[in-house]
Amino acid sequence: MTKPPPEGPRGKLFGASAQGLEELELVLGRTGSVSDQVHDVLRRAIIEVRLAPGAPISENSICKQFAVSRTPVRSAIQRLSEEGLVDILPQRGSYVAPLRLGNLRDSHFIRRSLELSLLRETAKVWTPEMSRTLRDIVEDQRRVIEAEDPDGFFHADEEFHRTLAGFSGRAGVWDAIQAAKVSLTRFYRYWAQADRLPDVLTEHLAVLDALDRGDVDGAEEALAIHLDMAFVIFDQMPEEDRKQLPV
Protein backbone atom coordinates (compact mmCIF):
# COMPACT_ATOMS: atom_id res chain seq x y z
CA MET A 1 0.00 0.00 0.00
CA THR A 2 1.36 3.42 -0.95
CA LYS A 3 2.21 5.64 1.99
CA PRO A 4 1.26 9.33 2.00
CA PRO A 5 4.06 11.33 0.37
CA PRO A 6 6.30 13.22 2.77
CA GLU A 7 7.29 16.78 2.11
CA GLY A 8 9.74 16.54 -0.74
CA PRO A 9 13.17 18.07 -1.30
CA ARG A 10 11.81 21.30 -2.75
CA GLY A 11 9.40 22.28 0.02
CA LYS A 12 5.86 21.66 1.19
CA LEU A 13 3.37 19.63 -0.78
CA PHE A 14 0.73 21.42 -2.80
CA GLY A 15 -1.01 18.36 -4.11
CA ALA A 16 -3.26 15.69 -2.68
CA SER A 17 -5.33 15.84 0.44
CA ALA A 18 -6.79 12.35 0.51
CA GLN A 19 -10.20 12.19 2.15
CA GLY A 20 -11.44 8.62 2.00
CA LEU A 21 -14.69 7.11 0.82
CA GLU A 22 -16.68 8.65 3.65
CA GLU A 23 -16.05 12.13 2.27
CA LEU A 24 -17.34 11.41 -1.23
CA GLU A 25 -20.83 12.43 -2.30
CA LEU A 26 -23.15 11.04 -4.95
CA VAL A 27 -26.34 12.79 -5.94
CA LEU A 28 -28.06 10.47 -8.37
CA GLY A 29 -29.24 12.21 -11.51
CA ARG A 30 -31.90 11.20 -13.96
CA THR A 31 -29.46 10.60 -16.81
CA GLY A 32 -26.99 7.77 -16.83
CA SER A 33 -27.18 4.46 -15.01
CA VAL A 34 -26.42 4.17 -11.31
CA SER A 35 -23.31 2.17 -12.22
CA ASP A 36 -22.10 4.96 -14.53
CA GLN A 37 -22.64 7.59 -11.88
CA VAL A 38 -20.87 5.60 -9.16
CA HIS A 39 -18.03 4.94 -11.60
CA ASP A 40 -17.70 8.63 -12.44
CA VAL A 41 -17.57 9.71 -8.79
CA LEU A 42 -14.96 7.09 -7.86
CA ARG A 43 -12.90 7.67 -11.00
CA ARG A 44 -12.74 11.43 -10.40
CA ALA A 45 -11.81 10.87 -6.76
CA ILE A 46 -8.99 8.50 -7.73
CA ILE A 47 -7.58 10.77 -10.43
CA GLU A 48 -7.76 13.81 -8.15
CA VAL A 49 -6.22 11.66 -5.36
CA ARG A 50 -9.06 12.30 -2.96
CA LEU A 51 -8.74 8.52 -2.80
CA ALA A 52 -5.02 7.90 -2.43
CA PRO A 53 -3.08 5.01 -3.98
CA GLY A 54 -3.59 1.93 -1.87
CA ALA A 55 -6.88 3.12 -0.33
CA PRO A 56 -9.40 0.30 0.13
CA ILE A 57 -12.44 0.27 -2.14
CA SER A 58 -15.09 -1.56 -0.14
CA GLU A 59 -18.31 -2.55 -1.90
CA ASN A 60 -20.16 -2.50 1.40
CA SER A 61 -18.86 0.94 2.31
CA ILE A 62 -19.76 2.38 -1.09
CA CYS A 63 -23.26 0.88 -1.00
CA LYS A 64 -23.82 2.37 2.42
CA GLN A 65 -22.21 5.72 1.60
CA PHE A 66 -24.13 6.25 -1.64
CA ALA A 67 -27.32 4.37 -0.63
CA VAL A 68 -27.20 2.17 -3.72
CA SER A 69 -27.36 -1.58 -4.30
CA ARG A 70 -24.37 -3.88 -4.68
CA THR A 71 -24.74 -4.76 -8.37
CA PRO A 72 -24.03 -1.28 -9.85
CA VAL A 73 -21.20 -0.77 -7.36
CA ARG A 74 -19.57 -4.05 -8.36
CA SER A 75 -19.93 -3.12 -12.03
CA ALA A 76 -18.35 0.30 -11.42
CA ILE A 77 -15.39 -1.23 -9.55
CA GLN A 78 -14.88 -3.75 -12.35
CA ARG A 79 -14.72 -0.93 -14.91
CA LEU A 80 -12.19 0.94 -12.78
CA SER A 81 -10.12 -2.24 -12.63
CA GLU A 82 -10.19 -2.54 -16.41
CA GLU A 83 -8.99 1.08 -16.61
CA GLY A 84 -6.06 0.30 -14.33
CA LEU A 85 -7.32 2.51 -11.50
CA VAL A 86 -8.32 -0.25 -9.06
CA ASP A 87 -6.59 -3.51 -8.19
CA ILE A 88 -8.98 -6.36 -7.34
CA LEU A 89 -7.13 -8.88 -5.16
CA PRO A 90 -8.90 -12.23 -4.64
CA GLN A 91 -9.68 -12.94 -0.99
CA ARG A 92 -8.21 -9.58 -0.01
CA GLY A 93 -10.47 -6.93 -1.52
CA SER A 94 -10.16 -4.01 -3.91
CA TYR A 95 -7.74 -1.10 -3.60
CA VAL A 96 -6.90 2.06 -5.48
CA ALA A 97 -4.08 1.05 -7.81
CA PRO A 98 -0.60 2.33 -6.96
CA LEU A 99 1.19 4.77 -9.21
CA ARG A 100 3.32 2.54 -11.44
CA LEU A 101 6.45 3.85 -13.12
CA GLY A 102 5.79 1.96 -16.34
CA ASN A 103 2.35 3.54 -16.63
CA LEU A 104 3.84 6.98 -16.01
CA ARG A 105 6.37 6.50 -18.80
CA ASP A 106 3.71 5.33 -21.26
CA SER A 107 1.36 8.14 -20.23
CA HIS A 108 4.11 10.70 -20.73
CA PHE A 109 5.13 9.28 -24.13
CA ILE A 110 1.62 9.49 -25.55
CA ARG A 111 0.89 12.92 -24.09
CA ARG A 112 4.21 14.37 -25.24
CA SER A 113 3.89 13.01 -28.78
CA LEU A 114 0.36 14.27 -29.28
CA GLU A 115 0.73 17.69 -27.63
CA LEU A 116 3.89 18.51 -29.59
CA SER A 117 2.18 17.50 -32.83
CA LEU A 118 -0.84 19.67 -32.03
CA LEU A 119 1.42 22.59 -31.12
CA ARG A 120 2.82 22.64 -34.65
CA GLU A 121 -0.73 22.71 -35.99
CA THR A 122 -1.61 25.56 -33.63
CA ALA A 123 1.45 27.54 -34.69
CA LYS A 124 0.10 27.67 -38.26
CA VAL A 125 -3.01 29.56 -37.15
CA TRP A 126 -1.60 31.46 -34.14
CA THR A 127 -3.14 34.86 -33.42
CA PRO A 128 -2.72 37.57 -30.77
CA GLU A 129 -6.21 36.69 -29.49
CA MET A 130 -5.09 33.11 -28.84
CA SER A 131 -2.07 34.41 -26.98
CA ARG A 132 -4.22 36.66 -24.79
CA THR A 133 -6.62 33.82 -23.99
CA LEU A 134 -3.81 31.58 -22.80
CA ARG A 135 -2.05 34.38 -20.89
CA ASP A 136 -5.30 34.99 -19.03
CA ILE A 137 -5.31 31.33 -18.00
CA VAL A 138 -1.72 31.66 -16.76
CA GLU A 139 -2.84 34.62 -14.65
CA ASP A 140 -5.64 32.46 -13.27
CA GLN A 141 -3.00 29.93 -12.27
CA ARG A 142 -0.99 32.67 -10.58
CA ARG A 143 -4.02 33.72 -8.54
CA VAL A 144 -4.86 30.20 -7.37
CA ILE A 145 -1.23 29.63 -6.35
CA GLU A 146 -1.44 32.74 -4.19
CA ALA A 147 -4.74 31.50 -2.78
CA GLU A 148 -3.15 28.09 -2.06
CA ASP A 149 -5.91 26.38 -4.02
CA PRO A 150 -4.59 23.07 -5.41
CA ASP A 151 -7.80 22.12 -7.21
CA GLY A 152 -7.98 25.56 -8.83
CA PHE A 153 -4.38 25.28 -9.99
CA PHE A 154 -4.76 21.86 -11.56
CA HIS A 155 -8.04 22.79 -13.24
CA ALA A 156 -6.42 25.93 -14.70
CA ASP A 157 -3.41 23.90 -15.82
CA GLU A 158 -5.71 21.45 -17.57
CA GLU A 159 -7.51 24.37 -19.22
CA PHE A 160 -4.22 25.81 -20.48
CA HIS A 161 -3.17 22.60 -22.21
CA ARG A 162 -6.68 21.80 -23.47
CA THR A 163 -7.08 25.29 -24.95
CA LEU A 164 -3.63 25.26 -26.57
CA ALA A 165 -4.38 21.87 -28.11
CA GLY A 166 -7.87 22.95 -29.18
CA PHE A 167 -6.54 25.90 -31.19
CA SER A 168 -5.09 23.33 -33.59
CA GLY A 169 -8.60 22.61 -34.85
CA ARG A 170 -8.26 18.99 -33.75
CA ALA A 171 -10.22 19.22 -30.51
CA GLY A 172 -11.08 15.53 -30.59
CA VAL A 173 -7.42 14.61 -30.09
CA TRP A 174 -7.58 16.14 -26.61
CA ASP A 175 -9.86 13.29 -25.53
CA ALA A 176 -7.07 10.85 -26.39
CA ILE A 177 -4.52 12.96 -24.51
CA GLN A 178 -6.78 13.24 -21.48
CA ALA A 179 -7.31 9.48 -21.39
CA ALA A 180 -3.59 8.81 -21.80
CA LYS A 181 -2.41 11.18 -19.11
CA VAL A 182 -4.42 9.76 -16.21
CA SER A 183 -1.29 8.33 -14.58
CA LEU A 184 0.53 11.64 -14.94
CA THR A 185 -2.39 13.55 -13.48
CA ARG A 186 -2.42 11.28 -10.43
CA PHE A 187 1.35 11.66 -10.07
CA TYR A 188 1.20 15.46 -10.18
CA ARG A 189 -1.76 15.55 -7.84
CA TYR A 190 0.01 13.34 -5.32
CA TRP A 191 3.54 14.70 -5.43
CA ALA A 192 3.14 18.37 -6.42
CA GLN A 193 5.58 20.66 -4.62
CA ALA A 194 4.56 24.25 -3.90
CA ASP A 195 7.99 25.53 -4.93
CA ARG A 196 7.56 23.99 -8.37
CA LEU A 197 4.40 25.89 -9.29
CA PRO A 198 5.91 29.28 -10.27
CA ASP A 199 8.20 27.34 -12.63
CA VAL A 200 5.11 25.92 -14.34
CA LEU A 201 3.91 29.44 -15.11
CA THR A 202 7.34 30.42 -16.47
CA GLU A 203 7.35 27.35 -18.72
CA HIS A 204 3.84 28.08 -20.00
CA LEU A 205 4.83 31.66 -20.80
CA ALA A 206 7.97 30.46 -22.62
CA VAL A 207 5.75 28.50 -25.02
CA LEU A 208 3.53 31.53 -25.63
CA ASP A 209 6.48 33.91 -26.06
CA ALA A 210 7.97 31.65 -28.72
CA LEU A 211 4.65 31.37 -30.56
CA ASP A 212 4.28 35.16 -30.46
CA ARG A 213 7.73 35.46 -32.08
CA GLY A 214 6.79 32.97 -34.76
CA ASP A 215 9.49 30.62 -33.44
CA VAL A 216 7.83 27.25 -33.90
CA ASP A 217 10.95 25.24 -33.03
CA GLY A 218 11.41 27.32 -29.90
CA ALA A 219 7.81 26.78 -28.86
CA GLU A 220 8.13 23.05 -29.41
CA GLU A 221 11.34 22.94 -27.37
CA ALA A 222 9.74 24.96 -24.56
CA LEU A 223 6.71 22.66 -24.42
CA ALA A 224 8.92 19.57 -24.50
CA ILE A 225 10.98 20.89 -21.57
CA HIS A 226 7.79 21.62 -19.67
CA LEU A 227 6.29 18.17 -20.25
CA ASP A 228 9.57 16.39 -19.51
CA MET A 229 9.66 17.95 -16.05
CA ALA A 230 7.58 15.00 -14.85
CA PHE A 231 10.71 12.88 -14.73
CA VAL A 232 12.87 15.67 -13.36
CA ILE A 233 10.43 15.73 -10.44
CA PHE A 234 10.67 11.94 -10.17
CA ASP A 235 14.49 12.05 -10.18
CA GLN A 236 14.43 14.63 -7.38
CA MET A 237 12.35 12.42 -5.13
CA PRO A 238 14.21 10.62 -2.33
CA GLU A 239 15.05 7.01 -3.14
CA GLU A 240 12.63 5.73 -0.51
CA ASP A 241 9.78 7.64 -2.14
CA ARG A 242 10.67 6.50 -5.64
CA LYS A 243 10.44 2.92 -4.45
CA GLN A 244 6.77 3.55 -3.78
CA LEU A 245 6.22 3.61 -7.54
CA PRO A 246 6.46 -0.06 -8.62
CA VAL A 247 7.36 -0.90 -12.19
mmCIF file of C-alpha atoms in Angstrom:
data_model
loop_
_atom_site.group_PDB
_atom_site.id
_atom_site.type_symbol
_atom_site.label_atom_id
_atom_site.label_comp_id
_atom_site.label_asym_id
_atom_site.label_seq_id
_atom_site.Cartn_x
_atom_site.Cartn_y
_atom_site.Cartn_z
ATOM 1 C CA MET A 1 0.000 0.000 0.000
ATOM 2 C CA THR A 2 1.357 3.416 -0.952
ATOM 3 C CA LYS A 3 2.207 5.642 1.994
ATOM 4 C CA PRO A 4 1.259 9.329 1.999
ATOM 5 C CA PRO A 5 4.062 11.327 0.368
ATOM 6 C CA PRO A 6 6.299 13.217 2.773
ATOM 7 C CA GLU A 7 7.292 16.784 2.111
ATOM 8 C CA GLY A 8 9.742 16.538 -0.738
ATOM 9 C CA PRO A 9 13.171 18.071 -1.298
ATOM 10 C CA ARG A 10 11.813 21.304 -2.746
ATOM 11 C CA GLY A 11 9.398 22.284 0.024
ATOM 12 C CA LYS A 12 5.861 21.658 1.192
ATOM 13 C CA LEU A 13 3.372 19.630 -0.782
ATOM 14 C CA PHE A 14 0.725 21.421 -2.801
ATOM 15 C CA GLY A 15 -1.009 18.358 -4.107
ATOM 16 C CA ALA A 16 -3.261 15.689 -2.679
ATOM 17 C CA SER A 17 -5.335 15.841 0.443
ATOM 18 C CA ALA A 18 -6.787 12.348 0.515
ATOM 19 C CA GLN A 19 -10.198 12.192 2.152
ATOM 20 C CA GLY A 20 -11.437 8.617 2.000
ATOM 21 C CA LEU A 21 -14.692 7.106 0.821
ATOM 22 C CA GLU A 22 -16.682 8.646 3.648
ATOM 23 C CA GLU A 23 -16.054 12.134 2.270
ATOM 24 C CA LEU A 24 -17.343 11.407 -1.229
ATOM 25 C CA GLU A 25 -20.828 12.433 -2.295
ATOM 26 C CA LEU A 26 -23.146 11.035 -4.946
ATOM 27 C CA VAL A 27 -26.337 12.791 -5.939
ATOM 28 C CA LEU A 28 -28.061 10.475 -8.372
ATOM 29 C CA GLY A 29 -29.237 12.214 -11.512
ATOM 30 C CA ARG A 30 -31.905 11.199 -13.956
ATOM 31 C CA THR A 31 -29.464 10.601 -16.807
ATOM 32 C CA GLY A 32 -26.985 7.771 -16.833
ATOM 33 C CA SER A 33 -27.180 4.465 -15.009
ATOM 34 C CA VAL A 34 -26.424 4.169 -11.312
ATOM 35 C CA SER A 35 -23.305 2.175 -12.221
ATOM 36 C CA ASP A 36 -22.095 4.959 -14.535
ATOM 37 C CA GLN A 37 -22.640 7.595 -11.883
ATOM 38 C CA VAL A 38 -20.866 5.602 -9.164
ATOM 39 C CA HIS A 39 -18.028 4.945 -11.600
ATOM 40 C CA ASP A 40 -17.701 8.631 -12.441
ATOM 41 C CA VAL A 41 -17.574 9.714 -8.791
ATOM 42 C CA LEU A 42 -14.965 7.094 -7.864
ATOM 43 C CA ARG A 43 -12.896 7.673 -11.002
ATOM 44 C CA ARG A 44 -12.740 11.429 -10.403
ATOM 45 C CA ALA A 45 -11.812 10.873 -6.764
ATOM 46 C CA ILE A 46 -8.992 8.497 -7.730
ATOM 47 C CA ILE A 47 -7.584 10.774 -10.431
ATOM 48 C CA GLU A 48 -7.764 13.810 -8.148
ATOM 49 C CA VAL A 49 -6.223 11.659 -5.363
ATOM 50 C CA ARG A 50 -9.065 12.298 -2.959
ATOM 51 C CA LEU A 51 -8.743 8.519 -2.801
ATOM 52 C CA ALA A 52 -5.018 7.899 -2.429
ATOM 53 C CA PRO A 53 -3.075 5.014 -3.976
ATOM 54 C CA GLY A 54 -3.594 1.928 -1.865
ATOM 55 C CA ALA A 55 -6.877 3.119 -0.335
ATOM 56 C CA PRO A 56 -9.403 0.295 0.134
ATOM 57 C CA ILE A 57 -12.444 0.268 -2.142
ATOM 58 C CA SER A 58 -15.088 -1.560 -0.140
ATOM 59 C CA GLU A 59 -18.309 -2.545 -1.900
ATOM 60 C CA ASN A 60 -20.165 -2.503 1.400
ATOM 61 C CA SER A 61 -18.856 0.944 2.312
ATOM 62 C CA ILE A 62 -19.761 2.379 -1.089
ATOM 63 C CA CYS A 63 -23.255 0.878 -1.001
ATOM 64 C CA LYS A 64 -23.820 2.367 2.424
ATOM 65 C CA GLN A 65 -22.208 5.725 1.596
ATOM 66 C CA PHE A 66 -24.131 6.249 -1.644
ATOM 67 C CA ALA A 67 -27.324 4.375 -0.629
ATOM 68 C CA VAL A 68 -27.196 2.170 -3.720
ATOM 69 C CA SER A 69 -27.356 -1.578 -4.296
ATOM 70 C CA ARG A 70 -24.375 -3.876 -4.676
ATOM 71 C CA THR A 71 -24.738 -4.761 -8.375
ATOM 72 C CA PRO A 72 -24.030 -1.282 -9.853
ATOM 73 C CA VAL A 73 -21.199 -0.773 -7.362
ATOM 74 C CA ARG A 74 -19.573 -4.048 -8.357
ATOM 75 C CA SER A 75 -19.934 -3.116 -12.028
ATOM 76 C CA ALA A 76 -18.345 0.302 -11.418
ATOM 77 C CA ILE A 77 -15.389 -1.234 -9.555
ATOM 78 C CA GLN A 78 -14.880 -3.755 -12.352
ATOM 79 C CA ARG A 79 -14.722 -0.934 -14.906
ATOM 80 C CA LEU A 80 -12.191 0.936 -12.777
ATOM 81 C CA SER A 81 -10.117 -2.236 -12.627
ATOM 82 C CA GLU A 82 -10.190 -2.538 -16.414
ATOM 83 C CA GLU A 83 -8.992 1.081 -16.611
ATOM 84 C CA GLY A 84 -6.058 0.295 -14.328
ATOM 85 C CA LEU A 85 -7.316 2.508 -11.499
ATOM 86 C CA VAL A 86 -8.323 -0.245 -9.061
ATOM 87 C CA ASP A 87 -6.594 -3.510 -8.191
ATOM 88 C CA ILE A 88 -8.977 -6.361 -7.336
ATOM 89 C CA LEU A 89 -7.128 -8.885 -5.161
ATOM 90 C CA PRO A 90 -8.904 -12.233 -4.640
ATOM 91 C CA GLN A 91 -9.676 -12.936 -0.994
ATOM 92 C CA ARG A 92 -8.206 -9.578 -0.008
ATOM 93 C CA GLY A 93 -10.468 -6.931 -1.515
ATOM 94 C CA SER A 94 -10.163 -4.007 -3.912
ATOM 95 C CA TYR A 95 -7.744 -1.100 -3.596
ATOM 96 C CA VAL A 96 -6.897 2.060 -5.482
ATOM 97 C CA ALA A 97 -4.076 1.050 -7.809
ATOM 98 C CA PRO A 98 -0.600 2.329 -6.962
ATOM 99 C CA LEU A 99 1.187 4.773 -9.214
ATOM 100 C CA ARG A 100 3.317 2.542 -11.442
ATOM 101 C CA LEU A 101 6.453 3.852 -13.116
ATOM 102 C CA GLY A 102 5.788 1.965 -16.343
ATOM 103 C CA ASN A 103 2.345 3.539 -16.628
ATOM 104 C CA LEU A 104 3.839 6.977 -16.011
ATOM 105 C CA ARG A 105 6.367 6.503 -18.803
ATOM 106 C CA ASP A 106 3.711 5.327 -21.264
ATOM 107 C CA SER A 107 1.361 8.136 -20.232
ATOM 108 C CA HIS A 108 4.110 10.705 -20.734
ATOM 109 C CA PHE A 109 5.135 9.280 -24.127
ATOM 110 C CA ILE A 110 1.616 9.489 -25.549
ATOM 111 C CA ARG A 111 0.891 12.918 -24.091
ATOM 112 C CA ARG A 112 4.215 14.369 -25.245
ATOM 113 C CA SER A 113 3.889 13.007 -28.780
ATOM 114 C CA LEU A 114 0.356 14.269 -29.279
ATOM 115 C CA GLU A 115 0.734 17.689 -27.632
ATOM 116 C CA LEU A 116 3.888 18.511 -29.589
ATOM 117 C CA SER A 117 2.179 17.504 -32.831
ATOM 118 C CA LEU A 118 -0.840 19.673 -32.026
ATOM 119 C CA LEU A 119 1.419 22.588 -31.123
ATOM 120 C CA ARG A 120 2.816 22.638 -34.650
ATOM 121 C CA GLU A 121 -0.731 22.715 -35.994
ATOM 122 C CA THR A 122 -1.610 25.558 -33.629
ATOM 123 C CA ALA A 123 1.455 27.537 -34.692
ATOM 124 C CA LYS A 124 0.103 27.671 -38.262
ATOM 125 C CA VAL A 125 -3.013 29.561 -37.146
ATOM 126 C CA TRP A 126 -1.605 31.461 -34.137
ATOM 127 C CA THR A 127 -3.138 34.862 -33.422
ATOM 128 C CA PRO A 128 -2.721 37.571 -30.774
ATOM 129 C CA GLU A 129 -6.207 36.688 -29.495
ATOM 130 C CA MET A 130 -5.089 33.110 -28.837
ATOM 131 C CA SER A 131 -2.070 34.412 -26.976
ATOM 132 C CA ARG A 132 -4.223 36.656 -24.793
ATOM 133 C CA THR A 133 -6.617 33.825 -23.986
ATOM 134 C CA LEU A 134 -3.807 31.582 -22.796
ATOM 135 C CA ARG A 135 -2.053 34.375 -20.893
ATOM 136 C CA ASP A 136 -5.301 34.988 -19.027
ATOM 137 C CA ILE A 137 -5.309 31.326 -17.997
ATOM 138 C CA VAL A 138 -1.716 31.663 -16.756
ATOM 139 C CA GLU A 139 -2.837 34.616 -14.645
ATOM 140 C CA ASP A 140 -5.643 32.460 -13.267
ATOM 141 C CA GLN A 141 -2.995 29.935 -12.265
ATOM 142 C CA ARG A 142 -0.987 32.668 -10.576
ATOM 143 C CA ARG A 143 -4.023 33.717 -8.539
ATOM 144 C CA VAL A 144 -4.861 30.200 -7.366
ATOM 145 C CA ILE A 145 -1.233 29.635 -6.354
ATOM 146 C CA GLU A 146 -1.436 32.744 -4.190
ATOM 147 C CA ALA A 147 -4.739 31.496 -2.780
ATOM 148 C CA GLU A 148 -3.149 28.086 -2.058
ATOM 149 C CA ASP A 149 -5.912 26.379 -4.018
ATOM 150 C CA PRO A 150 -4.586 23.066 -5.411
ATOM 151 C CA ASP A 151 -7.802 22.123 -7.211
ATOM 152 C CA GLY A 152 -7.980 25.557 -8.833
ATOM 153 C CA PHE A 153 -4.384 25.282 -9.988
ATOM 154 C CA PHE A 154 -4.760 21.856 -11.558
ATOM 155 C CA HIS A 155 -8.037 22.794 -13.237
ATOM 156 C CA ALA A 156 -6.424 25.928 -14.703
ATOM 157 C CA ASP A 157 -3.410 23.897 -15.824
ATOM 158 C CA GLU A 158 -5.713 21.445 -17.572
ATOM 159 C CA GLU A 159 -7.505 24.374 -19.215
ATOM 160 C CA PHE A 160 -4.218 25.808 -20.480
ATOM 161 C CA HIS A 161 -3.173 22.604 -22.210
ATOM 162 C CA ARG A 162 -6.680 21.800 -23.474
ATOM 163 C CA THR A 163 -7.082 25.286 -24.954
ATOM 164 C CA LEU A 164 -3.634 25.263 -26.567
ATOM 165 C CA ALA A 165 -4.377 21.874 -28.111
ATOM 166 C CA GLY A 166 -7.867 22.953 -29.179
ATOM 167 C CA PHE A 167 -6.541 25.901 -31.190
ATOM 168 C CA SER A 168 -5.088 23.329 -33.585
ATOM 169 C CA GLY A 169 -8.595 22.608 -34.853
ATOM 170 C CA ARG A 170 -8.264 18.986 -33.750
ATOM 171 C CA ALA A 171 -10.217 19.220 -30.512
ATOM 172 C CA GLY A 172 -11.077 15.526 -30.587
ATOM 173 C CA VAL A 173 -7.423 14.611 -30.086
ATOM 174 C CA TRP A 174 -7.577 16.136 -26.611
ATOM 175 C CA ASP A 175 -9.863 13.286 -25.532
ATOM 176 C CA ALA A 176 -7.072 10.846 -26.388
ATOM 177 C CA ILE A 177 -4.523 12.960 -24.510
ATOM 178 C CA GLN A 178 -6.781 13.237 -21.482
ATOM 179 C CA ALA A 179 -7.312 9.483 -21.393
ATOM 180 C CA ALA A 180 -3.595 8.814 -21.803
ATOM 181 C CA LYS A 181 -2.407 11.180 -19.107
ATOM 182 C CA VAL A 182 -4.424 9.764 -16.210
ATOM 183 C CA SER A 183 -1.291 8.332 -14.580
ATOM 184 C CA LEU A 184 0.530 11.641 -14.941
ATOM 185 C CA THR A 185 -2.395 13.548 -13.477
ATOM 186 C CA ARG A 186 -2.425 11.282 -10.426
ATOM 187 C CA PHE A 187 1.348 11.661 -10.071
ATOM 188 C CA TYR A 188 1.202 15.464 -10.181
ATOM 189 C CA ARG A 189 -1.756 15.549 -7.843
ATOM 190 C CA TYR A 190 0.012 13.337 -5.322
ATOM 191 C CA TRP A 191 3.538 14.700 -5.429
ATOM 192 C CA ALA A 192 3.142 18.366 -6.424
ATOM 193 C CA GLN A 193 5.581 20.661 -4.619
ATOM 194 C CA ALA A 194 4.563 24.247 -3.897
ATOM 195 C CA ASP A 195 7.990 25.531 -4.926
ATOM 196 C CA ARG A 196 7.560 23.987 -8.369
ATOM 197 C CA LEU A 197 4.405 25.890 -9.293
ATOM 198 C CA PRO A 198 5.913 29.284 -10.275
ATOM 199 C CA ASP A 199 8.198 27.342 -12.629
ATOM 200 C CA VAL A 200 5.110 25.920 -14.337
ATOM 201 C CA LEU A 201 3.909 29.445 -15.108
ATOM 202 C CA THR A 202 7.343 30.420 -16.470
ATOM 203 C CA GLU A 203 7.349 27.347 -18.716
ATOM 204 C CA HIS A 204 3.836 28.081 -20.000
ATOM 205 C CA LEU A 205 4.830 31.657 -20.804
ATOM 206 C CA ALA A 206 7.972 30.458 -22.619
ATOM 207 C CA VAL A 207 5.747 28.496 -25.019
ATOM 208 C CA LEU A 208 3.532 31.527 -25.633
ATOM 209 C CA ASP A 209 6.476 33.914 -26.062
ATOM 210 C CA ALA A 210 7.969 31.648 -28.721
ATOM 211 C CA LEU A 211 4.646 31.369 -30.563
ATOM 212 C CA ASP A 212 4.275 35.163 -30.464
ATOM 213 C CA ARG A 213 7.730 35.465 -32.081
ATOM 214 C CA GLY A 214 6.790 32.968 -34.760
ATOM 215 C CA ASP A 215 9.487 30.622 -33.442
ATOM 216 C CA VAL A 216 7.829 27.247 -33.899
ATOM 217 C CA ASP A 217 10.948 25.244 -33.032
ATOM 218 C CA GLY A 218 11.415 27.318 -29.895
ATOM 219 C CA ALA A 219 7.810 26.782 -28.862
ATOM 220 C CA GLU A 220 8.126 23.050 -29.407
ATOM 221 C CA GLU A 221 11.336 22.942 -27.370
ATOM 222 C CA ALA A 222 9.744 24.961 -24.559
ATOM 223 C CA LEU A 223 6.708 22.662 -24.421
ATOM 224 C CA ALA A 224 8.918 19.569 -24.498
ATOM 225 C CA ILE A 225 10.981 20.888 -21.575
ATOM 226 C CA HIS A 226 7.792 21.622 -19.667
ATOM 227 C CA LEU A 227 6.286 18.172 -20.250
ATOM 228 C CA ASP A 228 9.566 16.385 -19.514
ATOM 229 C CA MET A 229 9.658 17.949 -16.049
ATOM 230 C CA ALA A 230 7.576 14.997 -14.849
ATOM 231 C CA PHE A 231 10.714 12.877 -14.730
ATOM 232 C CA VAL A 232 12.870 15.670 -13.364
ATOM 233 C CA ILE A 233 10.426 15.732 -10.439
ATOM 234 C CA PHE A 234 10.672 11.944 -10.170
ATOM 235 C CA ASP A 235 14.488 12.051 -10.176
ATOM 236 C CA GLN A 236 14.431 14.634 -7.376
ATOM 237 C CA MET A 237 12.347 12.415 -5.126
ATOM 238 C CA PRO A 238 14.207 10.616 -2.330
ATOM 239 C CA GLU A 239 15.053 7.006 -3.143
ATOM 240 C CA GLU A 240 12.633 5.725 -0.511
ATOM 241 C CA ASP A 241 9.776 7.636 -2.138
ATOM 242 C CA ARG A 242 10.669 6.499 -5.644
ATOM 243 C CA LYS A 243 10.443 2.916 -4.452
ATOM 244 C CA GLN A 244 6.767 3.548 -3.778
ATOM 245 C CA LEU A 245 6.220 3.608 -7.545
ATOM 246 C CA PRO A 246 6.456 -0.057 -8.618
ATOM 247 C CA VAL A 247 7.364 -0.896 -12.186
#
